[in-house]
mmCIF file of C-alpha atoms and ligand atoms in Angstrom:
data_model
loop_
_atom_site.group_PDB
_atom_site.id
_atom_site.type_symbol
_atom_site.label_atom_id
_atom_site.label_comp_id
_atom_site.label_asym_id
_atom_site.label_seq_id
_atom_site.Cartn_x
_atom_site.Cartn_y
_atom_site.Cartn_z
ATOM 1 C CA MET A 1 0.100 -0.052 0.089
ATOM 2 C CA SER A 2 1.309 3.381 -0.778
ATOM 3 C CA ALA A 3 1.912 6.176 1.665
ATOM 4 C CA PHE A 4 -0.989 7.987 -0.056
ATOM 5 C CA SER A 5 -3.493 5.302 0.395
ATOM 6 C CA ALA A 6 -2.434 4.469 3.941
ATOM 7 C CA ILE A 7 -1.881 7.987 5.386
ATOM 8 C CA VAL A 8 -2.699 10.935 3.258
ATOM 9 C CA LYS A 9 -5.995 9.828 1.793
ATOM 10 C CA PRO A 10 -7.563 8.700 5.051
ATOM 11 C CA ALA A 11 -6.547 12.146 6.746
ATOM 12 C CA LEU A 12 -7.563 14.168 3.890
ATOM 13 C CA PHE A 13 -10.927 12.259 3.479
ATOM 14 C CA ALA A 14 -11.569 12.428 7.219
ATOM 15 C CA PHE A 15 -11.074 16.096 7.854
ATOM 16 C CA SER A 16 -12.996 17.014 4.764
ATOM 17 C CA ARG A 17 -15.988 14.498 5.316
ATOM 18 C CA LYS A 18 -18.522 17.321 5.565
ATOM 19 C CA ASP A 19 -17.168 19.206 2.551
ATOM 20 C CA PRO A 20 -14.708 17.440 0.172
ATOM 21 C CA GLU A 21 -13.950 20.761 -1.393
ATOM 22 C CA ILE A 22 -11.951 21.768 1.606
ATOM 23 C CA ALA A 23 -9.354 18.985 0.881
ATOM 24 C CA HIS A 24 -9.483 20.007 -2.919
ATOM 25 C CA ASN A 25 -8.749 23.687 -2.134
ATOM 26 C CA LEU A 26 -5.938 22.672 0.352
ATOM 27 C CA ILE A 27 -4.303 20.421 -2.405
ATOM 28 C CA MET A 28 -4.700 23.004 -4.934
ATOM 29 C CA SER A 29 -3.013 25.738 -2.899
ATOM 30 C CA GLN A 30 -0.156 23.356 -2.113
ATOM 31 C CA LEU A 31 0.229 22.510 -5.843
ATOM 32 C CA ALA A 32 0.104 26.309 -6.721
ATOM 33 C CA VAL A 33 2.916 26.951 -4.221
ATOM 34 C CA ALA A 34 4.891 23.903 -5.563
ATOM 35 C CA SER A 35 4.262 25.292 -9.242
ATOM 36 C CA ARG A 36 6.476 28.212 -8.477
ATOM 37 C CA ILE A 37 9.327 26.306 -7.001
ATOM 38 C CA PRO A 38 11.649 24.418 -9.427
ATOM 39 C CA VAL A 39 12.993 22.117 -6.764
ATOM 40 C CA ALA A 40 9.554 21.179 -5.622
ATOM 41 C CA LEU A 41 8.637 20.383 -9.377
ATOM 42 C CA GLY A 42 11.685 18.266 -9.710
ATOM 43 C CA VAL A 43 10.877 16.235 -6.518
ATOM 44 C CA ILE A 44 7.215 15.657 -7.786
ATOM 45 C CA GLN A 45 8.465 14.661 -11.153
ATOM 46 C CA SER A 46 11.170 12.353 -9.878
ATOM 47 C CA LEU A 47 8.417 10.567 -7.526
ATOM 48 C CA PHE A 48 5.478 10.571 -10.084
ATOM 49 C CA GLY A 49 6.841 11.112 -13.567
ATOM 50 C CA TYR A 50 7.349 8.342 -16.048
ATOM 51 C CA SER A 51 8.139 8.450 -19.643
ATOM 52 C CA HIS A 52 8.657 5.992 -22.388
ATOM 53 C CA PRO A 53 8.709 6.566 -26.299
ATOM 54 C CA ALA A 54 6.028 3.979 -26.761
ATOM 55 C CA LEU A 55 3.503 6.274 -24.883
ATOM 56 C CA GLU A 56 3.986 9.136 -27.195
ATOM 57 C CA ARG A 57 0.967 10.160 -29.491
ATOM 58 C CA GLU A 58 0.178 12.726 -32.203
ATOM 59 C CA VAL A 59 -3.342 13.871 -32.319
ATOM 60 C CA PHE A 60 -4.922 16.844 -33.801
ATOM 61 C CA GLY A 61 -1.454 17.980 -34.669
ATOM 62 C CA LEU A 62 -0.155 18.164 -31.209
ATOM 63 C CA ARG A 63 2.520 15.842 -29.526
ATOM 64 C CA PHE A 64 1.438 14.261 -26.323
ATOM 65 C CA PRO A 65 4.298 12.475 -24.299
ATOM 66 C CA ASN A 66 1.648 9.954 -22.945
ATOM 67 C CA PRO A 67 -2.191 9.524 -23.634
ATOM 68 C CA VAL A 68 -3.304 10.112 -20.195
ATOM 69 C CA GLY A 69 -4.689 13.764 -19.374
ATOM 70 C CA LEU A 70 -6.231 15.498 -16.388
ATOM 71 C CA ALA A 71 -10.023 16.063 -17.291
ATOM 72 C CA GLY A 72 -11.667 19.581 -17.147
ATOM 73 C CA GLY A 73 -12.697 20.929 -13.785
ATOM 74 C CA PHE A 74 -9.748 19.970 -11.613
ATOM 75 C CA ASP A 75 -7.768 23.116 -12.074
ATOM 76 C CA LYS A 76 -10.541 25.594 -13.000
ATOM 77 C CA ASN A 77 -8.365 28.737 -12.960
ATOM 78 C CA GLY A 78 -4.987 27.276 -14.075
ATOM 79 C CA VAL A 79 -3.118 28.037 -10.909
ATOM 80 C CA ALA A 80 -1.342 24.657 -10.510
ATOM 81 C CA LEU A 81 -0.531 23.506 -14.115
ATOM 82 C CA PRO A 82 3.266 23.046 -13.639
ATOM 83 C CA ALA A 83 2.736 20.891 -10.492
ATOM 84 C CA LEU A 84 0.010 18.769 -11.974
ATOM 85 C CA ALA A 85 2.186 18.314 -15.341
ATOM 86 C CA ALA A 86 5.046 17.122 -12.929
ATOM 87 C CA MET A 87 2.758 14.427 -11.727
ATOM 88 C CA GLY A 88 2.976 12.795 -15.107
ATOM 89 C CA PHE A 89 -0.030 13.826 -17.050
ATOM 90 C CA GLY A 90 0.255 13.703 -20.806
ATOM 91 C CA PHE A 91 -1.796 16.789 -21.181
ATOM 92 C CA ILE A 92 -4.151 18.926 -18.997
ATOM 93 C CA GLU A 93 -7.444 20.276 -19.566
ATOM 94 C CA ALA A 94 -7.842 23.426 -17.501
ATOM 95 C CA GLY A 95 -10.963 25.330 -16.750
ATOM 96 C CA GLY A 96 -13.931 25.401 -17.525
ATOM 97 C CA VAL A 97 -13.772 29.268 -17.703
ATOM 98 C CA THR A 98 -16.769 31.480 -17.987
ATOM 99 C CA LYS A 99 -16.796 34.935 -19.704
ATOM 100 C CA LEU A 100 -17.637 36.618 -16.363
ATOM 101 C CA PRO A 101 -16.778 35.537 -12.743
ATOM 102 C CA GLN A 102 -19.552 33.391 -11.213
ATOM 103 C CA PRO A 103 -19.615 31.653 -7.666
ATOM 104 C CA GLY A 104 -21.095 28.307 -8.829
ATOM 105 C CA LEU A 105 -23.808 26.684 -6.633
ATOM 106 C CA PRO A 106 -23.750 26.842 -2.730
ATOM 107 C CA ARG A 107 -21.422 24.380 -0.852
ATOM 108 C CA PRO A 108 -21.258 21.571 -0.044
ATOM 109 C CA ARG A 109 -21.491 20.685 -3.643
ATOM 110 C CA ILE A 110 -18.958 17.814 -4.017
ATOM 111 C CA PHE A 111 -19.914 14.456 -2.389
ATOM 112 C CA ARG A 112 -17.631 11.500 -2.308
ATOM 113 C CA LEU A 113 -19.119 7.859 -2.585
ATOM 114 C CA PRO A 114 -16.177 5.689 -1.557
ATOM 115 C CA GLU A 115 -18.088 2.496 -1.658
ATOM 116 C CA ASP A 116 -18.840 3.119 -5.320
ATOM 117 C CA GLN A 117 -15.369 4.866 -6.103
ATOM 118 C CA ALA A 118 -17.558 7.701 -7.281
ATOM 119 C CA ILE A 119 -18.120 11.339 -6.869
ATOM 120 C CA ILE A 120 -21.388 13.484 -7.192
ATOM 121 C CA ASN A 121 -20.734 17.105 -8.042
ATOM 122 C CA ARG A 122 -22.869 20.132 -8.677
ATOM 123 C CA MET A 123 -20.282 22.757 -8.674
ATOM 124 C CA GLY A 124 -22.187 24.746 -11.248
ATOM 125 C CA LEU A 125 -18.939 26.010 -13.019
ATOM 126 C CA PRO A 126 -17.348 28.374 -10.373
ATOM 127 C CA SER A 127 -14.957 30.525 -12.277
ATOM 128 C CA LYS A 128 -12.803 33.576 -11.804
ATOM 129 C CA GLY A 129 -13.816 34.635 -15.162
ATOM 130 C CA ALA A 130 -11.774 35.074 -18.437
ATOM 131 C CA VAL A 131 -10.276 38.312 -17.611
ATOM 132 C CA ALA A 132 -8.909 37.373 -14.147
ATOM 133 C CA VAL A 133 -7.608 33.842 -15.444
ATOM 134 C CA ALA A 134 -5.900 35.517 -18.454
ATOM 135 C CA GLU A 135 -4.381 38.017 -16.135
ATOM 136 C CA HIS A 136 -3.021 35.387 -13.897
ATOM 137 C CA LEU A 137 -1.574 33.502 -16.865
ATOM 138 C CA ARG A 138 -0.130 36.764 -18.248
ATOM 139 C CA ARG A 139 1.921 37.101 -15.061
ATOM 140 C CA ALA A 140 2.687 33.460 -14.278
ATOM 141 C CA TYR A 141 2.521 31.654 -17.586
ATOM 142 C CA GLN A 142 5.136 28.846 -17.859
ATOM 143 C CA ARG A 143 5.324 26.963 -20.939
ATOM 144 C CA LEU A 144 4.954 23.266 -20.275
ATOM 145 C CA ALA A 145 6.385 20.139 -21.957
ATOM 146 C CA ILE A 146 2.859 18.834 -22.320
ATOM 147 C CA PRO A 147 -0.170 20.191 -24.247
ATOM 148 C CA VAL A 148 -2.580 22.401 -22.205
ATOM 149 C CA GLY A 149 -6.232 22.696 -23.302
ATOM 150 C CA TRP A 150 -8.623 25.329 -21.785
ATOM 151 C CA GLN A 151 -12.240 24.484 -21.505
ATOM 152 C CA LEU A 152 -14.646 27.203 -22.519
ATOM 153 C CA ALA A 153 -17.960 27.277 -20.539
ATOM 154 C CA LYS A 154 -21.022 29.587 -20.436
ATOM 155 C CA ASN A 155 -22.220 31.777 -17.672
ATOM 156 C CA LYS A 156 -25.359 30.543 -15.947
ATOM 157 C CA THR A 157 -27.161 33.836 -16.779
ATOM 158 C CA THR A 158 -26.264 33.958 -20.509
ATOM 159 C CA PRO A 159 -29.302 33.050 -22.609
ATOM 160 C CA LEU A 160 -28.737 30.122 -24.856
ATOM 161 C CA GLU A 161 -29.081 32.363 -28.033
ATOM 162 C CA ASN A 162 -26.072 34.387 -26.944
ATOM 163 C CA ALA A 163 -23.915 31.485 -25.671
ATOM 164 C CA ALA A 164 -21.454 31.659 -28.620
ATOM 165 C CA GLU A 165 -20.496 35.125 -27.490
ATOM 166 C CA ASP A 166 -19.423 33.693 -23.966
ATOM 167 C CA TYR A 167 -17.243 30.947 -25.542
ATOM 168 C CA VAL A 168 -15.656 33.297 -28.173
ATOM 169 C CA TYR A 169 -14.871 35.973 -25.403
ATOM 170 C CA THR A 170 -13.067 33.453 -23.268
ATOM 171 C CA MET A 171 -11.389 31.765 -26.120
ATOM 172 C CA ARG A 172 -9.964 35.318 -27.227
ATOM 173 C CA ALA A 173 -8.780 35.896 -23.623
ATOM 174 C CA LEU A 174 -7.034 32.645 -23.319
ATOM 175 C CA TYR A 175 -5.702 32.233 -26.887
ATOM 176 C CA PRO A 176 -2.067 32.736 -26.203
ATOM 177 C CA TYR A 177 -2.062 30.137 -23.549
ATOM 178 C CA ALA A 178 -3.751 27.207 -25.031
ATOM 179 C CA ASP A 179 -2.727 24.323 -27.324
ATOM 180 C CA TYR A 180 -6.547 23.487 -27.852
ATOM 181 C CA PHE A 181 -9.827 24.473 -26.479
ATOM 182 C CA SER A 182 -12.841 22.506 -25.526
ATOM 183 C CA ILE A 183 -16.359 23.614 -25.713
ATOM 184 C CA ASN A 184 -18.384 22.510 -22.740
ATOM 185 C CA VAL A 185 -21.928 21.889 -23.631
ATOM 186 C CA SER A 186 -22.493 18.933 -21.154
ATOM 187 C CA SER A 187 -22.128 19.942 -17.609
ATOM 188 C CA PRO A 188 -25.327 18.970 -15.962
ATOM 189 C CA ASN A 189 -25.416 21.796 -13.379
ATOM 190 C CA THR A 190 -25.882 24.736 -15.533
ATOM 191 C CA PRO A 191 -29.682 25.055 -16.492
ATOM 192 C CA GLY A 192 -30.282 24.499 -20.204
ATOM 193 C CA LEU A 193 -26.454 24.057 -21.073
ATOM 194 C CA ARG A 194 -26.921 20.554 -22.452
ATOM 195 C CA THR A 195 -29.537 21.837 -24.890
ATOM 196 C CA LEU A 196 -26.437 23.235 -26.789
ATOM 197 C CA GLN A 197 -25.811 19.605 -27.848
ATOM 198 C CA ASN A 198 -28.900 20.033 -30.261
ATOM 199 C CA LYS A 199 -27.766 20.209 -33.884
ATOM 200 C CA ALA A 200 -28.774 23.685 -34.694
ATOM 201 C CA PHE A 201 -27.279 25.100 -31.583
ATOM 202 C CA LEU A 202 -24.126 23.117 -31.889
ATOM 203 C CA LEU A 203 -23.492 23.732 -35.491
ATOM 204 C CA ASP A 204 -23.809 27.453 -34.968
ATOM 205 C CA LEU A 205 -21.621 27.363 -31.742
ATOM 206 C CA VAL A 206 -18.715 25.083 -33.237
ATOM 207 C CA LYS A 207 -18.771 27.212 -36.553
ATOM 208 C CA THR A 208 -18.535 30.395 -34.756
ATOM 209 C CA VAL A 209 -15.768 29.231 -32.349
ATOM 210 C CA THR A 210 -13.636 27.484 -34.988
ATOM 211 C CA ARG A 211 -13.831 30.558 -37.270
ATOM 212 C CA GLU A 212 -12.714 32.642 -34.382
ATOM 213 C CA SER A 213 -9.749 30.340 -33.616
ATOM 214 C CA GLN A 214 -8.794 30.584 -37.246
ATOM 215 C CA ASN A 215 -8.996 34.335 -37.059
ATOM 216 C CA LEU A 216 -6.884 34.431 -34.052
ATOM 217 C CA ALA A 217 -4.265 32.231 -35.476
ATOM 218 C CA SER A 218 -2.785 35.025 -37.566
ATOM 219 C CA GLY A 219 -2.089 33.135 -40.625
ATOM 220 C CA LYS A 220 -1.286 29.835 -38.983
ATOM 221 C CA ILE A 221 -3.772 26.916 -38.664
ATOM 222 C CA GLY A 222 -6.249 27.706 -35.758
ATOM 223 C CA LYS A 223 -5.865 25.931 -32.504
ATOM 224 C CA PRO A 224 -7.933 22.853 -32.389
ATOM 225 C CA ILE A 225 -11.442 22.946 -31.067
ATOM 226 C CA LEU A 226 -13.094 20.046 -29.385
ATOM 227 C CA VAL A 227 -16.648 19.331 -27.947
ATOM 228 C CA LYS A 228 -17.231 17.632 -24.590
ATOM 229 C CA LEU A 229 -20.498 15.645 -24.817
ATOM 230 C CA ALA A 230 -22.746 14.189 -21.853
ATOM 231 C CA PRO A 231 -23.100 10.467 -21.483
ATOM 232 C CA ASP A 232 -26.954 10.751 -21.226
ATOM 233 C CA LEU A 233 -27.657 11.415 -24.933
ATOM 234 C CA SER A 234 -30.047 9.096 -26.587
ATOM 235 C CA SER A 235 -28.883 7.476 -29.928
ATOM 236 C CA ALA A 236 -30.833 10.020 -31.857
ATOM 237 C CA GLU A 237 -29.491 12.974 -29.843
ATOM 238 C CA LEU A 238 -25.877 11.690 -30.314
ATOM 239 C CA ASP A 239 -26.445 11.548 -34.087
ATOM 240 C CA ASP A 240 -27.798 15.137 -33.981
ATOM 241 C CA ALA A 241 -24.734 16.249 -31.898
ATOM 242 C CA LEU A 242 -22.153 14.502 -34.168
ATOM 243 C CA ALA A 243 -23.870 16.119 -37.254
ATOM 244 C CA GLY A 244 -23.486 19.617 -35.577
ATOM 245 C CA ILE A 245 -19.881 18.764 -34.661
ATOM 246 C CA ALA A 246 -18.872 17.527 -38.104
ATOM 247 C CA GLU A 247 -20.611 20.399 -40.124
ATOM 248 C CA GLY A 248 -19.446 23.056 -37.559
ATOM 249 C CA GLY A 249 -15.740 21.809 -38.149
ATOM 250 C CA ALA A 250 -14.508 20.571 -34.886
ATOM 251 C CA GLN A 251 -11.308 18.616 -34.598
ATOM 252 C CA GLY A 252 -12.318 16.323 -31.905
ATOM 253 C CA ILE A 253 -14.736 14.973 -29.300
ATOM 254 C CA ILE A 254 -14.347 14.422 -25.545
ATOM 255 C CA ALA A 255 -16.726 11.698 -24.106
ATOM 256 C CA THR A 256 -17.893 12.070 -21.563
ATOM 257 C CA ASN A 257 -18.865 14.531 -18.866
ATOM 258 C CA THR A 258 -20.791 13.186 -15.754
ATOM 259 C CA THR A 259 -23.972 11.428 -15.782
ATOM 260 C CA ILE A 260 -27.334 12.367 -14.211
ATOM 261 C CA SER A 261 -28.163 8.708 -13.893
ATOM 262 C CA ARG A 262 -27.863 7.000 -10.590
ATOM 263 C CA ASP A 263 -28.028 3.330 -12.092
ATOM 264 C CA GLY A 264 -25.991 0.721 -10.266
ATOM 265 C CA LEU A 265 -25.091 2.992 -7.270
ATOM 266 C CA ARG A 266 -24.442 1.018 -3.933
ATOM 267 C CA THR A 267 -24.580 4.293 -1.920
ATOM 268 C CA LYS A 268 -28.054 5.545 -1.091
ATOM 269 C CA THR A 269 -27.917 9.451 -1.979
ATOM 270 C CA SER A 270 -30.399 11.884 -3.058
ATOM 271 C CA GLU A 271 -27.778 14.531 -3.785
ATOM 272 C CA ASP A 272 -28.430 16.358 -7.265
ATOM 273 C CA GLY A 273 -25.583 16.672 -9.626
ATOM 274 C CA GLY A 274 -23.233 14.790 -11.968
ATOM 275 C CA LEU A 275 -21.941 11.334 -11.173
ATOM 276 C CA SER A 276 -18.329 10.366 -11.987
ATOM 277 C CA GLY A 277 -16.025 7.491 -11.366
ATOM 278 C CA ARG A 278 -16.634 3.771 -11.639
ATOM 279 C CA PRO A 279 -20.361 3.772 -12.190
ATOM 280 C CA LEU A 280 -19.917 5.932 -15.162
ATOM 281 C CA ALA A 281 -17.272 3.678 -16.969
ATOM 282 C CA ALA A 282 -19.541 1.405 -18.881
ATOM 283 C CA LYS A 283 -21.677 4.319 -20.027
ATOM 284 C CA SER A 284 -18.670 6.502 -21.332
ATOM 285 C CA LEU A 285 -17.061 3.381 -22.788
ATOM 286 C CA GLU A 286 -20.366 2.738 -24.807
ATOM 287 C CA MET A 287 -20.478 6.453 -25.950
ATOM 288 C CA VAL A 288 -16.882 6.291 -27.168
ATOM 289 C CA ARG A 289 -17.590 2.943 -29.113
ATOM 290 C CA ALA A 290 -20.778 4.601 -30.786
ATOM 291 C CA ILE A 291 -19.027 7.873 -31.549
ATOM 292 C CA SER A 292 -16.063 5.959 -33.145
ATOM 293 C CA LEU A 293 -18.394 3.795 -35.231
ATOM 294 C CA ARG A 294 -20.455 6.566 -36.388
ATOM 295 C CA THR A 295 -17.672 8.893 -37.409
ATOM 296 C CA GLU A 296 -15.820 5.754 -38.865
ATOM 297 C CA GLY A 297 -12.883 6.462 -36.590
ATOM 298 C CA LYS A 298 -12.072 9.642 -38.461
ATOM 299 C CA VAL A 299 -12.610 12.147 -35.491
ATOM 300 C CA PRO A 300 -10.128 11.815 -32.601
ATOM 301 C CA ILE A 301 -11.941 10.946 -29.601
ATOM 302 C CA ILE A 302 -10.760 11.611 -25.904
ATOM 303 C CA GLY A 303 -12.337 9.048 -23.577
ATOM 304 C CA VAL A 304 -13.201 9.926 -20.056
ATOM 305 C CA GLY A 305 -15.268 8.425 -17.468
ATOM 306 C CA GLY A 306 -14.499 5.881 -14.692
ATOM 307 C CA ILE A 307 -10.912 5.040 -15.801
ATOM 308 C CA PHE A 308 -8.926 3.864 -12.765
ATOM 309 C CA HIS A 309 -6.408 1.405 -14.051
ATOM 310 C CA ALA A 310 -4.721 0.369 -17.057
ATOM 311 C CA ASP A 311 -7.269 -2.298 -18.105
ATOM 312 C CA ASP A 312 -9.880 0.438 -18.156
ATOM 313 C CA ALA A 313 -7.574 2.671 -20.183
ATOM 314 C CA LYS A 314 -7.082 -0.201 -22.694
ATOM 315 C CA ARG A 315 -10.822 -0.860 -23.025
ATOM 316 C CA MET A 316 -11.146 2.924 -23.884
ATOM 317 C CA PHE A 317 -8.589 2.588 -26.626
ATOM 318 C CA ASP A 318 -9.939 -0.459 -27.929
ATOM 319 C CA ALA A 319 -13.226 1.356 -28.207
ATOM 320 C CA GLY A 320 -11.738 3.950 -30.380
ATOM 321 C CA ALA A 321 -10.170 6.664 -28.089
ATOM 322 C CA ALA A 322 -7.058 8.297 -29.222
ATOM 323 C CA LEU A 323 -6.273 9.792 -25.713
ATOM 324 C CA ILE A 324 -8.011 9.345 -22.321
ATOM 325 C CA GLN A 325 -8.480 11.527 -19.277
ATOM 326 C CA ILE A 326 -9.073 10.851 -15.624
ATOM 327 C CA TYR A 327 -10.523 12.880 -12.612
ATOM 328 C CA THR A 328 -12.190 10.740 -9.985
ATOM 329 C CA SER A 329 -9.354 8.202 -10.054
ATOM 330 C CA PHE A 330 -6.859 10.911 -9.490
ATOM 331 C CA ILE A 331 -8.894 11.654 -6.130
ATOM 332 C CA TYR A 332 -9.027 8.072 -4.971
ATOM 333 C CA GLU A 333 -5.677 6.831 -6.249
ATOM 334 C CA GLY A 334 -3.693 9.863 -5.444
ATOM 335 C CA PRO A 335 -0.698 11.439 -7.282
ATOM 336 C CA ALA A 336 0.679 8.033 -8.635
ATOM 337 C CA ALA A 337 -2.503 7.509 -10.552
ATOM 338 C CA VAL A 338 -0.960 8.337 -13.934
ATOM 339 C CA LYS A 339 2.136 6.563 -13.437
ATOM 340 C CA ASN A 340 0.264 3.275 -12.387
ATOM 341 C CA ILE A 341 -1.705 3.540 -15.657
ATOM 342 C CA ILE A 342 0.969 4.539 -18.071
ATOM 343 C CA SER A 343 3.731 2.266 -16.617
ATOM 344 C CA VAL A 344 1.442 -0.734 -17.518
ATOM 345 C CA LEU A 345 0.454 0.549 -21.036
ATOM 346 C CA ALA A 346 4.235 1.120 -21.848
ATOM 347 C CA LYS A 347 5.039 -2.434 -20.641
ATOM 348 C CA THR A 348 2.096 -4.099 -22.622
ATOM 349 C CA GLY A 349 2.705 -2.122 -25.826
ATOM 350 C CA TYR A 350 -0.276 0.199 -25.768
HETATM 351 C C1 FMN B 1 -15.549 18.031 -8.787
HETATM 352 C C2 FMN B 1 -15.631 17.868 -10.251
HETATM 353 C C3 FMN B 1 -15.702 19.023 -11.107
HETATM 354 C C4 FMN B 1 -15.837 18.881 -12.452
HETATM 355 N N1 FMN B 1 -15.825 19.900 -13.184
HETATM 356 C C5 FMN B 1 -15.964 19.850 -14.599
HETATM 357 C C6 FMN B 1 -15.833 21.113 -15.384
HETATM 358 O O1 FMN B 1 -15.701 22.111 -14.868
HETATM 359 N N2 FMN B 1 -16.086 20.933 -16.814
HETATM 360 C C7 FMN B 1 -16.168 19.651 -17.442
HETATM 361 O O2 FMN B 1 -16.287 19.489 -18.605
HETATM 362 N N3 FMN B 1 -16.191 18.530 -16.717
HETATM 363 C C8 FMN B 1 -16.073 18.623 -15.238
HETATM 364 N N4 FMN B 1 -16.129 17.460 -14.529
HETATM 365 C C9 FMN B 1 -16.133 16.185 -15.202
HETATM 366 C C10 FMN B 1 -14.911 15.550 -15.496
HETATM 367 O O3 FMN B 1 -14.185 16.415 -16.302
HETATM 368 C C11 FMN B 1 -15.065 14.288 -16.106
HETATM 369 O O4 FMN B 1 -15.612 14.348 -17.509
HETATM 370 C C12 FMN B 1 -16.077 13.208 -15.430
HETATM 371 O O5 FMN B 1 -15.733 13.493 -13.995
HETATM 372 C C13 FMN B 1 -15.766 11.721 -15.699
HETATM 373 O O6 FMN B 1 -14.555 11.179 -15.593
HETATM 374 P P1 FMN B 1 -14.002 10.512 -14.232
HETATM 375 O O7 FMN B 1 -15.030 9.454 -14.054
HETATM 376 O O8 FMN B 1 -12.573 10.138 -14.497
HETATM 377 O O9 FMN B 1 -14.073 11.539 -13.192
HETATM 378 C C14 FMN B 1 -15.986 17.705 -13.176
HETATM 379 C C15 FMN B 1 -15.884 16.475 -12.252
HETATM 380 C C16 FMN B 1 -15.808 16.512 -10.951
HETATM 381 C C17 FMN B 1 -15.760 15.160 -10.091
#
């Protein structure tokens, strides 16, 4: 058993039992400090980093040292990217960032379900807002050895008809600091957001954002635009969303966000929010498989949902994912989560 599982996790989980966000904020502030200290980064890297040429990937024109990324929502304001990179991630998706600052929903809004190795969250996309995040990056930006994507989100109060303006505004502010952008139309805690997965909305949104990415690239190829989908789409809704994504010109798909379903949960809970972790795994895997089949493997997919170990990762790659992301397993398994997965992938030729 690692020191994390034996000592750190039980202590962190115990003192943040009533509000797991306390533990998250504590870890984030430690990682933010470590991000400014080269020696600390070196120590983290030496403990948790792992590299092997077989793990390298090239997707949407970007080079990834390994295919396991940190999913959106962990470092919402981009304050600890160097320390997270030192933990061995092959890429990081920072954000989601909204146009204007917003507090999200009242706390507690994160709930651990250890028996299910799951989390329910109804954060509601708290964000410092595009201007503050860009200002922080302007002062503290460090170019990392891994790609960093920034996730664009919509303010709760922005009407759906004006949503494209929110995404474009945030992309403009963060353009110099991103290797790719993802469009979040799938968080379950912003009322109406998932309606943007309808073809008409999505087509217009993706077209507007990709066109602006091209404009901002000043003669070069625009930075890749990805769309993150919900796992709760019906087959017809998925077809609709894929048509919008293809016609709008997005370069990739992230599947999936958290689910509103409570199927298969052992823990009795009536908390609202999106469910992540183990109970989501089969659903996300099915979505990745369906997307891969319907797009004939031509659109790169980032598979995310309930990936804990190398076997889960392999199933995602076999279903058609080019890359994967984790969130909940990083909470449960700790800082060695990535190394544990990629060291096995490297040894087994994935
Ligand atoms: C506390 C928490 C906050 C999250 N915030 C976001 C977010 O801001 N944007 C987003 O697209 N997904 C967000 N997610 C969803 C994750 O990015 C991921 O899609 C989902 O948790 C499934 O992966 P997992 O089972 O590995 O956690 C969040 C998840 C959790 C647990």
